Coordinates of C-alpha atoms in Angstrom, one line a residue:
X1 CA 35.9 -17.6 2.1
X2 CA 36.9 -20.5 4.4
X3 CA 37.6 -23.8 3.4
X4 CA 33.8 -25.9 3.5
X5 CA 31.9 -22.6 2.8
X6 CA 30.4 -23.2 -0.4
X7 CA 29.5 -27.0 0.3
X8 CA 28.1 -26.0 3.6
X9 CA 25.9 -22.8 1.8
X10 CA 24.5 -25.5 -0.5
X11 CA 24.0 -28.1 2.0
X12 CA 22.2 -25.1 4.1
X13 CA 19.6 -24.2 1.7
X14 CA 19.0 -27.5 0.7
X15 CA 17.5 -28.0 3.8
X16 CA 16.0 -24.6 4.2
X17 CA 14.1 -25.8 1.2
X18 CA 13.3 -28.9 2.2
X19 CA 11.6 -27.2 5.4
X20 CA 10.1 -24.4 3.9
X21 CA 8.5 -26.0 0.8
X22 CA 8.6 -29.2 0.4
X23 CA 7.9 -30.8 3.7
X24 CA 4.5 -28.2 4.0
X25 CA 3.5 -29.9 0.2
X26 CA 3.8 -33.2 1.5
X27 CA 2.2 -32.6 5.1
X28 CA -1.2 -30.1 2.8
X29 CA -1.2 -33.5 0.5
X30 CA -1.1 -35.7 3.2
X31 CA -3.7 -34.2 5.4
X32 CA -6.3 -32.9 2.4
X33 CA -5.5 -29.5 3.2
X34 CA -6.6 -26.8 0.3
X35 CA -3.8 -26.2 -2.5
X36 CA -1.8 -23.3 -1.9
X37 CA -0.3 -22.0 -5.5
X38 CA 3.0 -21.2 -5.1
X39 CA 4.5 -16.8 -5.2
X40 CA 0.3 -15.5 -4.9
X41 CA -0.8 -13.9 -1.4
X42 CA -3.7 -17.1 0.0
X43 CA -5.4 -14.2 1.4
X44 CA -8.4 -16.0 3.3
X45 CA -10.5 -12.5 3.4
X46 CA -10.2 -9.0 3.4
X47 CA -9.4 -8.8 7.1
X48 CA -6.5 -11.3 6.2
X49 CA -5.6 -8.8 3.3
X50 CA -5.2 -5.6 5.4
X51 CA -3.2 -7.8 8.4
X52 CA -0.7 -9.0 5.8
X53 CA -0.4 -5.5 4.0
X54 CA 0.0 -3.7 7.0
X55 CA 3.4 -6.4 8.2
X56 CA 4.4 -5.8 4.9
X57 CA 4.4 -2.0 5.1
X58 CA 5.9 -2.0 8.9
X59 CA 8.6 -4.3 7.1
X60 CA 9.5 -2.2 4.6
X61 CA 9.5 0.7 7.0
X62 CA 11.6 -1.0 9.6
X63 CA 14.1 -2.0 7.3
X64 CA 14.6 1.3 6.0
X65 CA 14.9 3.0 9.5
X66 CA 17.4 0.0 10.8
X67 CA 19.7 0.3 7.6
X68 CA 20.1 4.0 8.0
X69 CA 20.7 4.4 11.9
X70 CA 21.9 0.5 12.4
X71 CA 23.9 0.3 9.7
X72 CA 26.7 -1.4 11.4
X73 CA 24.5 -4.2 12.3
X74 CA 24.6 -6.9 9.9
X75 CA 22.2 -9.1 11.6
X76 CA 19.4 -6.4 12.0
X77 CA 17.5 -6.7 8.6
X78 CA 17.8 -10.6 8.1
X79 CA 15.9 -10.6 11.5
X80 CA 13.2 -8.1 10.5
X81 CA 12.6 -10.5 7.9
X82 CA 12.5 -13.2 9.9
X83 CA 10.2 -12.1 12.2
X84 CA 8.0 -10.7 9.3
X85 CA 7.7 -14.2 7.8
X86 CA 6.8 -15.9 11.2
X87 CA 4.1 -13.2 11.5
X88 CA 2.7 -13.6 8.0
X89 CA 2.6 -17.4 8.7
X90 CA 0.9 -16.7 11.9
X91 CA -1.3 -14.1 10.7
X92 CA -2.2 -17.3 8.3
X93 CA -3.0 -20.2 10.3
X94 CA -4.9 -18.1 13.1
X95 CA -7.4 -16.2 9.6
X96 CA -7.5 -20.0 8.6
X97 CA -8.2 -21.3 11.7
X98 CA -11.1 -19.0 12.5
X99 CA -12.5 -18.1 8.8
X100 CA -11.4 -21.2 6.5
X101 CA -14.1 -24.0 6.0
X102 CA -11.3 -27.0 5.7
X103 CA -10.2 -27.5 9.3
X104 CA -7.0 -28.8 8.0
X105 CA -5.4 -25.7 6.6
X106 CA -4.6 -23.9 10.1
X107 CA -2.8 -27.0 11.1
X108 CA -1.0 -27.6 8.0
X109 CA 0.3 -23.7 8.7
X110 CA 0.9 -24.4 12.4
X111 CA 3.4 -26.8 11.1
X112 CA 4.8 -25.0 8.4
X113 CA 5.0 -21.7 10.9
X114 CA 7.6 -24.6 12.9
X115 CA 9.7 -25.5 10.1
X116 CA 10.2 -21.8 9.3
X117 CA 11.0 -20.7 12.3
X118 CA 13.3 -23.7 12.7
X119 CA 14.9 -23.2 9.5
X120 CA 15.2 -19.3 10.2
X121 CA 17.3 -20.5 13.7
X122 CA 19.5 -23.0 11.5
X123 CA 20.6 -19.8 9.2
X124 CA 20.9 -17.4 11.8
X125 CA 23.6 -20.0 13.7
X126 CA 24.9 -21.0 10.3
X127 CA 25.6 -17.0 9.6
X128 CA 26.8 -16.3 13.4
X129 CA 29.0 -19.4 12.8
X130 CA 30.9 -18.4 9.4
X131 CA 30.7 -14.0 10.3

């Protein structure tokens, strides 16, 4: 490993989390937004629940298919993922923002759709950086 790699890891994914969990908590407080409980699906309806199924499946699926023909492509399957969790977070603030009674959910996911996709570009440069 290089010299700085392990303080820099930790220094990385205290800010992922940061980003990703506890700045979205403080904004859904802050704004009166519904409770989301933390490792359940928030599905909003059944639409919702067929939507995120189906990126799931495709996910799966394309993750398979890229580790056995691009399997000298490191970067391939950290991106799938990626662009899986900016879809699930879109998927969720457009089903909030046309189904969900409290107004202040879609926003609340509009914001934490930014700080993902944000935190997803500081990991990606972090990884180009130290590969």
């Amino acid at each position: 490993m290089p010299p700085g790699f392990w303080t820099e890891l930790t220094l990385l994914l205290a800010i992922t989390i940061l980003l990703v969990g506890i700045i979205p908590a403080i904004f859904r407080y802050g704004m009166k937004a519904d409770k989301k409980k933390w490792f359940s699906y928030n599905h909003i309806n059944r639409l919702h629940k067929k939507i995120d199924w189906t990126l799931r499946i495709l996910a799966i699926i394309s993750m398979l298919v890229s580790a056995i023909l691009f399997y000298r492509e490191p970067f391939l399957i950290p991106l799938i993922l990626a662009i899986l969790g900016l879809s699930q977070i879109s998927t969720q603030a457009y089903i909030e923002w046309r189904f969900s009674e409290n107004r202040k959910n879609y926003q609340v996911s509009l914001i934490q759709l930014a700080l993902t996709f944000i935190a997803y570009a500081g990991v990606f440069y972090w990884l180009r950086h130290f590969m």
